[in-house]
PDB file of C-alpha atoms in Angstrom:
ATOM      1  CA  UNK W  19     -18.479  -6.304  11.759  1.00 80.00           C
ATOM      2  CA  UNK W  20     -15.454  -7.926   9.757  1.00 91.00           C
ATOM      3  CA  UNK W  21     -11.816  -6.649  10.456  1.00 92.00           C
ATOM      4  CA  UNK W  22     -12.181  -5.081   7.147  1.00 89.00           C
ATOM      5  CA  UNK W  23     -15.101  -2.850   7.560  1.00 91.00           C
ATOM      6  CA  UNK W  24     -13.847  -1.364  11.243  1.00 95.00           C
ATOM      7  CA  UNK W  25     -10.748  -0.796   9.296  1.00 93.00           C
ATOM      8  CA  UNK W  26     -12.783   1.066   6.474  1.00 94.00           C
ATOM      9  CA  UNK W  27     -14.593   2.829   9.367  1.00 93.00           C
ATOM     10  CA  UNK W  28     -11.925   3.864  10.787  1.00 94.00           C
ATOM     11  CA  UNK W  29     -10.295   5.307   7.889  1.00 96.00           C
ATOM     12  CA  UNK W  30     -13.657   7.306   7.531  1.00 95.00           C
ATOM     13  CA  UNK W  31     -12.984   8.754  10.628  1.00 95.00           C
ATOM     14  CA  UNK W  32      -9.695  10.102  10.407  1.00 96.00           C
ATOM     15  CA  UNK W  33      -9.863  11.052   6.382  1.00 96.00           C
ATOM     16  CA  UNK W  34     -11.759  13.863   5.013  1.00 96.00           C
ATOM     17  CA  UNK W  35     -11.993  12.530   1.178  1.00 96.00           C
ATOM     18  CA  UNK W  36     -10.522  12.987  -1.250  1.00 97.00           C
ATOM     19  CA  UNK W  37      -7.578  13.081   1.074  1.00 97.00           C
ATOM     20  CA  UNK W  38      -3.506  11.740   0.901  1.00 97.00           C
ATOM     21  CA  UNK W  39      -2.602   8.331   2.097  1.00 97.00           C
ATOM     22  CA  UNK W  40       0.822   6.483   2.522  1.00 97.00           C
ATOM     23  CA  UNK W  41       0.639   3.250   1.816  1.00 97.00           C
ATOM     24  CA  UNK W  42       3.942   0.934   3.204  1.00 97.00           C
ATOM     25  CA  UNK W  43       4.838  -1.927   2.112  1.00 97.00           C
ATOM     26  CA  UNK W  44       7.988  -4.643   2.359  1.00 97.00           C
ATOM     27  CA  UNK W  45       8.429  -6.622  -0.677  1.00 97.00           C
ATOM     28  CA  UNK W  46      10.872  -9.615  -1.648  1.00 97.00           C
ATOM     29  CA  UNK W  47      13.793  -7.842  -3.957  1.00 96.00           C
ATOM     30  CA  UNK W  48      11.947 -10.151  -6.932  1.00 96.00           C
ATOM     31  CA  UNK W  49       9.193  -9.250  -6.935  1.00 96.00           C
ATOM     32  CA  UNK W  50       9.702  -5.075  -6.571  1.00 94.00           C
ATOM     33  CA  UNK W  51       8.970  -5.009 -10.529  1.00 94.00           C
ATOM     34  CA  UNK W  52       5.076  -6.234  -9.966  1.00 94.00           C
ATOM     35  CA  UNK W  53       4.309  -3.405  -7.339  1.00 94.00           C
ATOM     36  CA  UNK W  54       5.961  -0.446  -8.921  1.00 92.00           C
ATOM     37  CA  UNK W  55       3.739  -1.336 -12.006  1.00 92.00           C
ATOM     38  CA  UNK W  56       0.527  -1.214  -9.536  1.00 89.00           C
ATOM     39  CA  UNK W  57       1.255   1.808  -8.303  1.00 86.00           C
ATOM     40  CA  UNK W  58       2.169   3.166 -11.376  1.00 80.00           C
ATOM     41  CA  UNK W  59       2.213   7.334 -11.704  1.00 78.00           C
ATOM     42  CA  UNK W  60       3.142   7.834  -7.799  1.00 81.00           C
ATOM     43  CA  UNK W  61       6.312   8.581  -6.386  1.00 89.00           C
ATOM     44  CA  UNK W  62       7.728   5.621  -4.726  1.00 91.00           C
ATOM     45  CA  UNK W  63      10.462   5.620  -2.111  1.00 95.00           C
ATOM     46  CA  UNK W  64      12.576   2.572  -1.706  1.00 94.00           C
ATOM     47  CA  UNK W  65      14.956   1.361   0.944  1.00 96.00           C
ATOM     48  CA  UNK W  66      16.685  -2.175   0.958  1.00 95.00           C
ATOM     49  CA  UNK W  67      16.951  -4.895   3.470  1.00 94.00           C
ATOM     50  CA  UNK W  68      20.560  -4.743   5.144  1.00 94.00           C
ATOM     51  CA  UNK W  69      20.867  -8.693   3.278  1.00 93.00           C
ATOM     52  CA  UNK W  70      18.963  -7.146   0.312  1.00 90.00           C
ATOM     53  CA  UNK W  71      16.724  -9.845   0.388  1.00 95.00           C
ATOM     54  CA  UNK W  72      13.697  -7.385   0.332  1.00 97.00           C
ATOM     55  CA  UNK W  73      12.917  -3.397  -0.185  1.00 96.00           C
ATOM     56  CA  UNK W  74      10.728  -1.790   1.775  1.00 97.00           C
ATOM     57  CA  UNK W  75       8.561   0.578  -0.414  1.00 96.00           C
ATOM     58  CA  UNK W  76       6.495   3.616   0.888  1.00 96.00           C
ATOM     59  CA  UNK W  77       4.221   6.134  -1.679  1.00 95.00           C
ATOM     60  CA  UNK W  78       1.598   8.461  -1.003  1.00 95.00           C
ATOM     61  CA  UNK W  79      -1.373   8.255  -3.254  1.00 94.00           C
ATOM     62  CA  UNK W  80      -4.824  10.893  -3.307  1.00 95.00           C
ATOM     63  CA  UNK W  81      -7.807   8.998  -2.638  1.00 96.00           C
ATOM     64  CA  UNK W  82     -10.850   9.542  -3.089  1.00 97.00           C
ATOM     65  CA  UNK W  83     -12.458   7.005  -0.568  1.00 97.00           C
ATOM     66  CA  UNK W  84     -11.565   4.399   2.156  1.00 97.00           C
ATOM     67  CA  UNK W  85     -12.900   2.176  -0.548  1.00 97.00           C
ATOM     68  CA  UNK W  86      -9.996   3.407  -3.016  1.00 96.00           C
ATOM     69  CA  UNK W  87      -7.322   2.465  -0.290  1.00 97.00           C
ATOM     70  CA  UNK W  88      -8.921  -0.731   0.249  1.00 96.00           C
ATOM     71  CA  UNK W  89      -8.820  -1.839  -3.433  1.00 96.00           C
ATOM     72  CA  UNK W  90      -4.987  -1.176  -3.297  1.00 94.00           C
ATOM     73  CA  UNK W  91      -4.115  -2.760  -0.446  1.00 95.00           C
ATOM     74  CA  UNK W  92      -6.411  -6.121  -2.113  1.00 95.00           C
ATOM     75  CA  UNK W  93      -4.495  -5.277  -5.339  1.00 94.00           C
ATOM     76  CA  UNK W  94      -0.975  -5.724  -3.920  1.00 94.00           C
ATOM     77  CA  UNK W  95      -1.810  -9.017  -1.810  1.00 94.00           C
ATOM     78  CA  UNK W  96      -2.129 -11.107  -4.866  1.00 94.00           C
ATOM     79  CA  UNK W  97       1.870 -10.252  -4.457  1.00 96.00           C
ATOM     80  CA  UNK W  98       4.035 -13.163  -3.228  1.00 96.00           C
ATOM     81  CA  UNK W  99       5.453 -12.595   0.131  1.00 96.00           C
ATOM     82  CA  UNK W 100       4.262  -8.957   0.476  1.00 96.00           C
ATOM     83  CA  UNK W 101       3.858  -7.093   3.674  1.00 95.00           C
ATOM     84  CA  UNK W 102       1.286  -4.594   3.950  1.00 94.00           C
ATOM     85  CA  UNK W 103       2.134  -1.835   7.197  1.00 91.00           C
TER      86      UNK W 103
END
């Protein structure tokens, strides 16, 4: 079983869908633009680095499957020098 499906297993487990996740992320300062227009329509919160080098962004989005959080976390990896939390 890949990392990816005990991770979507787990989510199955601990989610009743459709159900609210928080997604976290930490993002270089340039390239904050290209996530806030993937996760367009949800309310984002944003804190900067103390250097302000990079933001660290948090949002909840409803979901509707594990699947659904999976295909946003493999959304915002084509993102240079994003962290996923």
């Amino acid at each position: 079983m890949s990392e990816l499906d005990k991770f979507q297993a787990l989510l199955d487990e601990e989610y009743t869908w459709p159900a609210p996740y928080l997604f976290k992320f930490i993002v270089p300062k340039t390239e904050l633009e290209t996530l806030e227009s993937l996760v367009e329509g949800n309310q984002i919160t944003e804190k900067p680095s103390k250097h302000g080098k990079y933001i660290a962004v948090s949002f909840t989005k409803l979901c509707n499957s594990s699947k659904e959080v999976l295909d946003m976390y493999a959304k915002v990896s084509a993102i240079p020098g994003i962290l996923s939390l």
